[in-house]
Coordinates of C-alpha atoms in Angstrom, one line a residue:
M208 CA 148.8 57.4 85.8
K209 CA 146.5 57.9 89.0
L210 CA 148.3 61.5 89.3
H211 CA 147.3 62.5 85.9
F212 CA 143.8 60.7 86.2
S213 CA 142.9 62.9 89.3
I214 CA 144.3 66.1 87.3
L215 CA 142.0 65.2 84.8
I216 CA 139.0 65.0 87.0
I217 CA 139.7 68.3 88.6
L218 CA 140.1 69.8 85.3
I219 CA 136.8 68.4 83.9
S220 CA 134.8 69.3 87.4
G221 CA 136.2 72.9 87.4
F222 CA 135.3 73.1 83.6
L223 CA 131.7 71.9 84.8
W224 CA 131.5 73.8 87.5
S225 CA 132.3 77.0 86.0
S226 CA 129.6 76.1 83.1
C227 CA 127.3 75.6 85.4
S228 CA 128.0 79.0 87.4
E229 CA 127.9 80.8 84.0
A230 CA 124.2 79.1 83.3
E231 CA 123.0 80.2 87.1
K232 CA 124.1 83.7 86.1
K233 CA 122.0 84.1 83.0
Q234 CA 118.6 84.5 84.5
F235 CA 115.8 85.6 82.2
A236 CA 113.0 87.7 83.2
Q237 CA 109.4 85.9 83.7
N238 CA 106.0 87.0 82.9
P239 CA 103.7 88.0 84.6
V240 CA 106.3 90.6 85.5
I241 CA 104.2 91.7 88.5
F242 CA 101.5 89.1 90.0
A243 CA 99.8 91.9 91.5
D244 CA 97.0 94.4 90.7
V245 CA 98.6 96.9 88.2
P246 CA 96.2 97.1 85.4
D247 CA 95.7 100.1 82.6
I248 CA 99.5 100.7 82.2
S249 CA 100.9 103.4 80.3
I250 CA 104.6 103.3 79.8
I251 CA 107.1 106.0 78.7
R252 CA 110.7 105.8 78.2
V253 CA 113.2 109.1 78.7
D254 CA 116.8 107.9 77.8
D255 CA 117.3 104.6 79.8
T256 CA 114.6 105.2 82.5
Y257 CA 111.1 103.6 82.0
Y258 CA 108.1 105.4 83.9
M259 CA 104.6 103.4 84.2
S260 CA 101.6 104.9 85.5
S261 CA 98.4 102.4 86.3
T262 CA 95.0 102.5 88.0
T263 CA 94.0 102.5 91.7
M264 CA 90.5 103.8 91.2
H265 CA 89.3 104.7 94.6
M266 CA 92.5 104.3 96.7
S267 CA 94.2 107.8 97.8
P268 CA 96.8 108.6 96.9
G269 CA 96.4 107.8 93.1
V270 CA 97.6 107.3 89.8
P271 CA 101.2 105.4 91.1
I272 CA 104.1 106.3 89.4
M273 CA 106.6 103.6 88.9
K274 CA 110.6 103.2 87.7
S275 CA 112.3 100.8 85.9
K276 CA 115.7 100.4 84.1
D277 CA 114.7 97.3 82.1
L278 CA 110.7 97.1 81.7
V279 CA 110.8 94.0 84.2
N280 CA 111.4 95.4 87.7
W281 CA 109.4 98.3 89.0
K282 CA 109.4 100.6 92.1
I283 CA 107.1 103.1 93.1
V284 CA 108.2 106.4 93.6
N285 CA 105.7 108.8 93.5
Y286 CA 101.8 109.5 93.1
A287 CA 100.1 111.9 90.6
Y288 CA 97.7 113.0 93.1
D289 CA 96.9 112.9 96.9
T290 CA 93.3 113.0 96.6
L291 CA 91.3 113.3 93.2
A292 CA 87.9 115.4 94.6
N293 CA 86.6 116.1 97.7
N294 CA 82.8 114.6 97.5
E295 CA 80.6 112.3 99.5
A296 CA 81.3 109.4 97.6
L297 CA 85.3 109.7 98.2
R298 CA 84.6 110.6 101.6
L299 CA 82.7 107.6 102.2
E300 CA 79.7 109.5 103.5
N301 CA 75.9 109.2 103.8
G302 CA 76.3 105.5 102.0
Q303 CA 78.3 106.7 99.1
N304 CA 81.2 105.3 97.7
A305 CA 83.2 105.4 94.7
Y306 CA 84.2 101.8 94.7
G307 CA 84.8 100.6 91.2
L308 CA 84.8 104.2 90.2
G309 CA 87.7 107.4 91.0
S310 CA 90.0 107.5 88.4
W311 CA 90.7 105.1 85.8
A312 CA 92.9 104.3 82.5
S313 CA 95.7 107.1 82.6
S314 CA 98.1 108.1 79.9
L315 CA 101.8 109.0 80.9
R316 CA 103.6 111.4 78.8
Y317 CA 106.9 113.3 78.2
H318 CA 107.1 116.5 76.3
E319 CA 109.6 119.2 76.3
D320 CA 111.2 118.5 79.8
T321 CA 107.9 118.0 81.6
F322 CA 105.9 115.1 82.6
Y323 CA 101.6 114.7 82.2
V324 CA 99.6 111.9 83.4
S325 CA 95.7 112.4 82.4
T326 CA 93.2 110.6 83.7
F327 CA 89.4 110.8 84.0
S328 CA 86.5 110.4 86.4
A329 CA 82.9 109.4 86.7
T330 CA 83.4 110.3 90.3
S331 CA 84.4 113.9 89.4
G332 CA 82.7 113.9 86.3
K333 CA 86.2 115.7 85.0
T334 CA 89.0 114.9 82.8
H335 CA 92.1 115.2 85.0
I336 CA 95.4 116.2 83.8
Y337 CA 98.7 116.5 86.1
K338 CA 102.1 118.1 85.3
T339 CA 105.3 118.3 86.7
T340 CA 109.0 118.7 85.6
D341 CA 110.1 116.3 88.4
I342 CA 108.1 112.7 88.4
E343 CA 109.8 111.2 91.1
K344 CA 109.5 114.0 93.7
G345 CA 106.8 116.7 92.1
P346 CA 105.2 118.8 92.6
W347 CA 102.5 118.2 90.4
E348 CA 99.8 121.0 88.8
A349 CA 96.7 119.7 88.4
I350 CA 94.3 120.6 85.7
S351 CA 90.8 119.8 85.1
F352 CA 87.8 120.2 82.9
E353 CA 84.7 118.9 81.6
P354 CA 83.4 116.5 79.9
V355 CA 84.8 113.4 80.9
L356 CA 86.8 111.6 78.1
H357 CA 86.8 108.2 78.6
D358 CA 90.1 106.1 78.4
N359 CA 91.8 109.2 76.8
S360 CA 95.4 109.1 75.4
L361 CA 97.1 112.7 75.5
F362 CA 99.4 113.2 72.6
F363 CA 101.7 115.8 71.5
D364 CA 102.2 116.1 68.0
D365 CA 105.3 117.5 66.0
D366 CA 103.2 120.7 64.8
G367 CA 102.9 121.7 68.3
K368 CA 98.8 120.5 68.6
V369 CA 97.9 118.6 71.5
Y370 CA 95.0 115.7 71.2
M371 CA 93.1 113.3 73.1
I372 CA 91.8 110.4 71.6
Y373 CA 89.2 108.4 73.5
G374 CA 85.7 106.6 73.2
G375 CA 84.3 103.3 73.4
G376 CA 83.2 102.0 70.2
D377 CA 83.7 105.2 68.4
I378 CA 87.0 106.1 68.8
R379 CA 87.2 110.0 68.9
I380 CA 89.8 113.0 68.7
A381 CA 89.4 116.3 70.5
E382 CA 91.9 118.9 70.2
L383 CA 93.0 120.7 73.4
K384 CA 93.8 124.2 74.2
K385 CA 97.2 125.0 74.4
D386 CA 97.0 125.4 78.1
L387 CA 95.5 122.0 78.1
S388 CA 92.9 123.8 80.3
G389 CA 89.9 122.1 77.9
I390 CA 88.7 121.5 74.8
K391 CA 89.7 124.0 71.9
P392 CA 86.3 125.3 70.8
D393 CA 87.4 125.6 67.2
G394 CA 89.6 122.8 67.1
I395 CA 89.1 119.2 65.6
N396 CA 86.3 117.2 67.4
R397 CA 85.0 114.1 65.5
V398 CA 85.1 110.4 65.6
I399 CA 88.4 109.1 63.6
I400 CA 87.4 105.3 63.9
P401 CA 83.7 104.1 64.1
D402 CA 82.9 101.3 65.6
A403 CA 86.8 100.4 65.9
G404 CA 86.5 96.7 67.5
K405 CA 84.5 95.6 64.5
V406 CA 88.2 94.8 62.7
A407 CA 87.9 91.7 65.4
S408 CA 84.6 90.5 65.1
D409 CA 81.0 92.2 64.2
N410 CA 79.6 90.3 67.2
L411 CA 81.4 92.2 70.2
M412 CA 81.2 91.5 74.1
L413 CA 83.2 94.5 74.8
H414 CA 83.4 97.3 72.1
A415 CA 86.8 99.0 71.3
E416 CA 87.9 101.0 74.3
G417 CA 91.4 101.7 76.0
S418 CA 93.0 104.0 73.7
Q419 CA 96.9 104.5 73.6
V420 CA 98.5 106.3 70.7
I421 CA 102.0 106.4 69.5
K422 CA 103.5 107.6 66.3
H423 CA 106.5 105.7 64.5
D424 CA 107.8 106.4 60.7
G425 CA 105.4 109.0 60.0
K426 CA 102.4 107.0 61.0
Y427 CA 100.0 107.2 63.8
Y428 CA 98.9 103.9 65.5
V429 CA 96.0 103.9 68.0
F430 CA 96.0 100.5 70.1
N431 CA 92.5 99.5 71.8
I432 CA 91.3 96.6 73.6
T433 CA 88.2 94.8 72.5
W434 CA 86.3 91.3 73.2
P435 CA 84.7 89.4 70.5
R436 CA 81.6 87.5 71.8
G437 CA 82.7 83.7 72.4
G438 CA 86.4 84.6 72.1
M439 CA 88.7 86.6 74.5
R440 CA 90.1 90.2 75.3
T441 CA 92.0 91.2 72.2
E442 CA 94.0 93.8 71.4
I443 CA 93.9 96.0 67.9
V444 CA 95.5 98.5 66.2
H445 CA 94.6 101.2 63.6
R446 CA 97.2 103.1 61.6
A447 CA 97.1 106.0 59.3
D448 CA 99.1 108.7 57.8
Q449 CA 97.3 111.8 59.3
I450 CA 95.9 111.6 62.9
T451 CA 92.6 112.3 61.8
G452 CA 92.4 109.3 59.7
P453 CA 91.7 107.7 57.6
Y454 CA 92.6 104.3 59.6
E455 CA 93.0 100.7 58.6
G456 CA 93.0 98.0 61.5
K457 CA 94.1 94.6 62.3
V458 CA 94.0 92.2 65.1
V459 CA 97.5 91.9 66.7
L460 CA 97.3 89.7 69.7
E461 CA 94.8 86.9 71.3
D462 CA 96.3 84.9 74.0
R463 CA 94.9 84.5 77.4
G464 CA 93.0 87.9 77.2
I465 CA 96.1 89.4 77.5
A466 CA 95.6 92.8 75.9
Q467 CA 95.2 97.1 76.6
G468 CA 98.4 98.7 76.4
S469 CA 101.0 100.0 73.6
I470 CA 104.6 99.6 72.7
I471 CA 107.7 100.7 73.9
D472 CA 111.4 100.9 72.5
T473 CA 114.7 100.2 74.2
P474 CA 117.6 102.2 74.1
E475 CA 118.9 99.6 72.3
S476 CA 116.2 100.1 69.3
D477 CA 114.4 96.5 70.6
W478 CA 110.6 96.8 70.9
Y479 CA 108.2 95.4 73.5
A480 CA 104.6 95.7 74.0
Y481 CA 103.0 96.3 77.7
M482 CA 99.5 94.8 78.4
F483 CA 97.6 93.0 81.3
R484 CA 95.7 90.0 81.9
D485 CA 92.7 89.5 83.8
Y486 CA 93.5 86.7 87.0
G487 CA 90.9 86.2 89.3
S488 CA 90.7 87.9 92.7
V489 CA 94.5 89.1 92.8
G490 CA 93.3 91.1 89.8
R491 CA 94.9 92.7 86.7
I492 CA 98.7 91.8 86.1
P493 CA 100.9 93.1 83.6
Y494 CA 102.7 91.4 81.2
I495 CA 105.8 92.4 78.9
I496 CA 105.4 91.0 75.0
P497 CA 108.5 91.0 72.8
A498 CA 107.7 93.2 69.5
K499 CA 108.4 93.8 66.1
W500 CA 107.8 96.0 63.2
E501 CA 106.8 94.0 59.7
D502 CA 105.4 95.9 56.6
G503 CA 104.6 99.0 58.8
W504 CA 102.8 97.0 61.7
P505 CA 103.6 96.2 65.2
V506 CA 103.9 92.4 65.8
L507 CA 103.3 91.2 68.7
G508 CA 104.7 87.9 70.7
K509 CA 106.1 85.0 69.2
D510 CA 104.3 83.1 66.6
G511 CA 101.5 84.9 67.8
K512 CA 101.6 84.2 71.8
V513 CA 102.9 85.8 74.6
P514 CA 106.0 83.8 76.0
D515 CA 106.3 83.0 79.8
T516 CA 110.2 83.7 79.6
L517 CA 111.5 86.9 78.1
D518 CA 114.7 87.6 76.2
I519 CA 115.5 90.4 78.8
P520 CA 118.9 88.8 81.1
V521 CA 117.5 90.1 84.8
K522 CA 115.8 88.5 87.6
N523 CA 112.2 89.5 88.7
I524 CA 111.8 91.3 91.8
G525 CA 108.4 90.5 91.4
V526 CA 106.3 92.7 93.8
S527 CA 109.0 94.1 96.1
G528 CA 108.9 97.6 94.7
I529 CA 105.3 98.2 95.1
V530 CA 104.6 96.5 98.5
T531 CA 106.5 96.5 101.6
S532 CA 106.6 95.6 105.3
D533 CA 106.4 98.5 107.7
D534 CA 107.4 98.8 111.4
F535 CA 106.0 102.2 111.5
N536 CA 109.1 103.8 112.5
V537 CA 109.2 106.8 110.6
D538 CA 106.5 109.6 110.4
K539 CA 105.8 109.0 106.9
L540 CA 104.1 106.2 105.3
A541 CA 105.7 104.2 102.8
L542 CA 104.6 104.6 99.1
A543 CA 103.2 101.3 99.0
W544 CA 100.4 102.5 101.3
Q545 CA 97.2 103.6 99.9
W546 CA 94.0 104.7 101.9
N547 CA 90.7 103.0 101.0
H548 CA 89.0 106.1 99.6
N549 CA 90.0 109.8 101.0
P550 CA 91.3 109.7 104.2
D551 CA 90.4 111.9 107.2
N552 CA 93.9 113.0 108.6
R553 CA 92.6 114.2 112.0
Y554 CA 92.0 110.5 112.6
W555 CA 95.3 108.6 112.1
S556 CA 98.9 109.4 113.3
L557 CA 102.6 108.1 113.2
T558 CA 103.7 110.3 115.5
E559 CA 101.2 110.0 118.6
R560 CA 103.0 107.0 119.7
K561 CA 106.1 106.4 118.2
G562 CA 106.8 103.3 116.4
Y563 CA 103.1 102.6 115.9
L564 CA 100.3 103.4 113.4
R565 CA 97.1 104.8 115.6
L566 CA 93.8 104.5 114.1
T567 CA 90.9 106.8 116.0
N568 CA 87.7 106.1 115.5
G569 CA 86.1 109.9 114.7
R570 CA 82.3 108.4 113.5
I571 CA 80.2 105.7 113.5
D572 CA 80.0 103.1 110.5
D573 CA 78.2 100.3 109.9
N574 CA 80.9 97.7 108.5
V575 CA 84.4 98.0 107.5
E576 CA 83.4 98.2 103.9
Q577 CA 82.2 101.8 104.8
T578 CA 85.0 102.3 107.5
R579 CA 87.2 105.4 106.3
N580 CA 91.1 105.6 107.0
T581 CA 91.7 101.8 106.2
L582 CA 95.0 101.6 104.9
T583 CA 95.9 99.4 102.2
Q584 CA 98.1 97.6 100.1
R585 CA 98.0 95.1 97.3
T586 CA 97.8 91.3 97.6
F587 CA 100.0 89.7 95.4
G588 CA 100.6 85.9 94.0
P589 CA 100.9 83.3 93.7
V590 CA 100.8 83.2 97.5
S591 CA 100.8 86.1 99.8
S592 CA 100.6 86.4 103.6
A593 CA 100.3 89.8 105.7
S594 CA 100.3 89.9 109.4
T595 CA 100.2 92.3 112.0
A596 CA 100.2 93.0 115.9
I597 CA 97.5 95.5 117.5
E598 CA 97.3 97.0 120.9
V599 CA 93.6 97.3 121.7
E600 CA 93.4 98.2 125.3
N601 CA 91.7 101.9 124.4
M602 CA 89.0 100.4 122.1
K603 CA 85.5 101.5 123.1
D604 CA 82.2 99.7 123.5
G605 CA 81.0 98.7 120.0
D606 CA 84.6 99.2 118.4
V607 CA 86.1 96.6 115.9
A608 CA 89.6 96.6 114.5
G609 CA 91.8 94.3 112.6
I610 CA 93.1 93.2 109.5
V611 CA 91.1 93.1 106.5
A612 CA 91.0 91.3 102.8
L613 CA 89.3 93.8 101.2
Q614 CA 86.9 93.7 98.2
K615 CA 83.3 93.6 97.6
R616 CA 83.2 90.2 99.1
Y617 CA 85.6 90.6 102.0
G618 CA 86.9 88.9 105.0
Y619 CA 88.6 89.8 108.2
V620 CA 89.9 89.0 111.6
G621 CA 90.2 91.3 114.2
V622 CA 88.9 92.4 117.9
K623 CA 85.4 93.4 118.9
M624 CA 84.7 95.2 122.2
E625 CA 81.3 94.6 123.7
D626 CA 80.0 94.9 126.7
G627 CA 83.3 95.6 128.0
S628 CA 84.4 92.8 127.2
K629 CA 87.0 92.0 124.0
S630 CA 86.7 88.8 121.4
V631 CA 88.7 87.8 118.5
I632 CA 86.3 87.5 115.7
M633 CA 86.3 86.4 112.1
V634 CA 83.5 87.9 109.7
S635 CA 83.1 86.8 106.3
A636 CA 81.3 88.9 103.6
E637 CA 81.5 86.0 101.0
T638 CA 77.6 86.5 100.3
E639 CA 78.4 90.4 100.0
E640 CA 76.7 90.4 103.3
P641 CA 79.2 90.4 106.5
V642 CA 78.7 87.6 108.8
E643 CA 80.4 86.7 111.9
L644 CA 81.5 83.3 111.9
E645 CA 83.7 82.7 114.9
S646 CA 83.9 84.7 118.4
I647 CA 86.8 83.3 120.9
P648 CA 86.9 85.8 124.0
L649 CA 90.1 87.7 124.6
E650 CA 91.9 88.7 128.0
S651 CA 95.0 90.5 126.5
N652 CA 95.6 93.8 125.2
K653 CA 98.0 92.7 122.3
L654 CA 97.2 90.0 119.5
W655 CA 98.8 89.8 116.3
L656 CA 96.5 88.9 113.5
K657 CA 97.2 87.3 109.7
I658 CA 95.4 86.5 106.4
D659 CA 97.0 84.4 103.9
C660 CA 96.1 84.1 100.1
D661 CA 96.4 81.3 97.7
F662 CA 96.3 82.8 93.9
R663 CA 97.9 79.6 92.4
N664 CA 96.0 78.4 89.3
R665 CA 93.2 81.2 90.0
R666 CA 91.9 79.0 93.6
D667 CA 91.4 82.4 95.3
K668 CA 91.3 81.6 98.7
A669 CA 91.8 83.3 101.7
R670 CA 92.5 81.7 105.4
F671 CA 92.5 83.6 108.5
Y672 CA 94.7 83.5 111.9
Y673 CA 95.4 84.8 115.3
S674 CA 98.0 84.2 117.7
L675 CA 98.5 85.4 121.3
N676 CA 102.3 85.6 120.8
G677 CA 103.2 86.1 117.4
V678 CA 104.6 82.4 117.0
D679 CA 101.8 79.7 117.5
W680 CA 99.0 80.6 114.8
K681 CA 95.6 79.6 115.2
P682 CA 93.3 79.3 112.3
I683 CA 89.5 81.2 113.0
G684 CA 86.4 81.0 111.4
E685 CA 86.5 79.6 107.5
T686 CA 88.2 80.0 104.4
L687 CA 87.0 82.9 102.3
Q688 CA 86.3 82.1 98.5
M689 CA 87.6 85.6 97.1
A690 CA 86.1 86.7 93.9
Y691 CA 86.8 89.7 91.8
T692 CA 83.4 91.7 91.4
L693 CA 82.1 94.1 89.2
P694 CA 81.0 96.8 89.2
Q695 CA 82.3 96.9 92.8
H696 CA 85.4 97.0 93.5
F697 CA 86.7 96.3 89.9
M698 CA 90.3 95.8 91.6
G699 CA 92.2 93.0 93.1
Y700 CA 92.2 92.4 96.8
R701 CA 93.7 94.3 99.1
F702 CA 95.2 93.7 102.6
G703 CA 93.8 96.5 104.7
L704 CA 94.4 97.8 108.4
F705 CA 91.2 99.2 109.7
S706 CA 89.0 100.3 112.6
F707 CA 85.6 101.6 113.3
A708 CA 83.2 102.6 115.4
T709 CA 79.8 101.5 115.8
D710 CA 78.5 103.0 119.1
T711 CA 80.7 105.8 120.4
T712 CA 83.7 107.8 118.9
G713 CA 87.1 108.2 120.4
G714 CA 88.2 104.7 120.7
F715 CA 91.7 103.6 118.9
V716 CA 93.9 101.0 118.4
D717 CA 97.6 101.0 117.8
F718 CA 99.2 98.8 115.1
D719 CA 102.8 97.4 115.8
H720 CA 103.9 96.5 112.3
F721 CA 102.8 95.2 109.3
K722 CA 104.7 92.1 107.5
I723 CA 104.2 90.8 104.1
S724 CA 105.4 87.3 103.2
D725 CA 105.3 85.2 99.8
K726 CA 105.0 82.2 102.2
I727 CA 102.1 80.9 103.7
T728 CA 100.6 78.5 106.2
D729 CA 101.0 74.9 105.8
A730 CA 97.4 74.4 106.0
M731 CA 97.0 76.4 103.0
K732 CA 99.1 74.3 100.9
D733 CA 96.6 71.5 100.5

């Protein structure tokens, strides 16, 4: 009996272990699919591969192109351009800047074996189109024209005509020339949906914008975002039998302000919507939403709500495809890096000292916000940390270098050279004016620096640390209360490596590495 009982226990245990193992294997995707600033997303599918473009405004290179096989896990594979334009604002010259500007919401398309990205910019004063036959490797051909077509959606119709649907409040259509070099002089150019947001409310805080257009079962669908006063960011859609209308509209999503985007089908003929949510200082974070068609209308979510768990059986990789640690051991920057505005390539190098990023001060600047050649990556949630090691023996008097949590209300920890002596400093611009909150004498020529960010439940706190050995971290200054500011900078906080001169040019620093982590120091966990 004991033997039989033992065998029974073993069989039951084995069955339970097998069942648990199978259950553990069935992991499902979670929203948000990326807990970082990836707004204004536009997605296409080519066979079984999805591509997504997004807004990074004043950053260079710009309009990141991301790739996915499952709509959940994304990896940066390219950018549509290296620099948008070359002017004082994008060069951070004479007090000018492009914060909150640069290029805005893009439209990604695939037509006759060619990929297209359209965007627009108040900074350049133009509408821009970039095209390539190889979206992952390029090269891209740049086309631009006036005027600026706000929040445009590029659309190739079945009859060979090409349009842009665009505008705010009144949604307009403009037919383009065949070579896309501008608006066709004798083509269609008029309002197609007057006061589009009124389908949600007669009293709007934000009129309809963010157009994205698809054609499905012979009908045209125009997706827009709007914001009823006293309500939330809301997604609306209008449909018509002809691209010029007449259109009828309805509200398709009101949940936590998740809005602005469109829908996409899978190879299995399932449908999903893609939109973003404002989430405090980390920025605007993307969600994937189950969708279906009923009576010729797209129906988004489950009972009108965006689920936190998706019916997609994959595990999220989170931000690992769009941010990266870097040892600077190769002579090309990783795709996760973007410069704050246009870089001056004379004054940065990965080859002057192998294994290091060298930033040289080529001009005089007042503060880190006006500093050219600040190299950035996204912060991310729920918590994130970035650290670096910096060698400072070649700094000159008046030089400042370090790591910054970059937004209008920035904070940084770094090294300042003054009267031949170095100090570790923490500077806060929480009040939008930089204030040095702490200064500690530094004897060493090498220093480790770190910033921790806590975005849980929109706590939006950043804490700053330094170390003399890379192991023992000491807090410095005060906790920064981060804030997502409008109209500047209109994006989530960025980790940035910087160096600037206030007295004399020619000084430089070497960054040994950049490390990111989804863990933060215990002191931040209370």
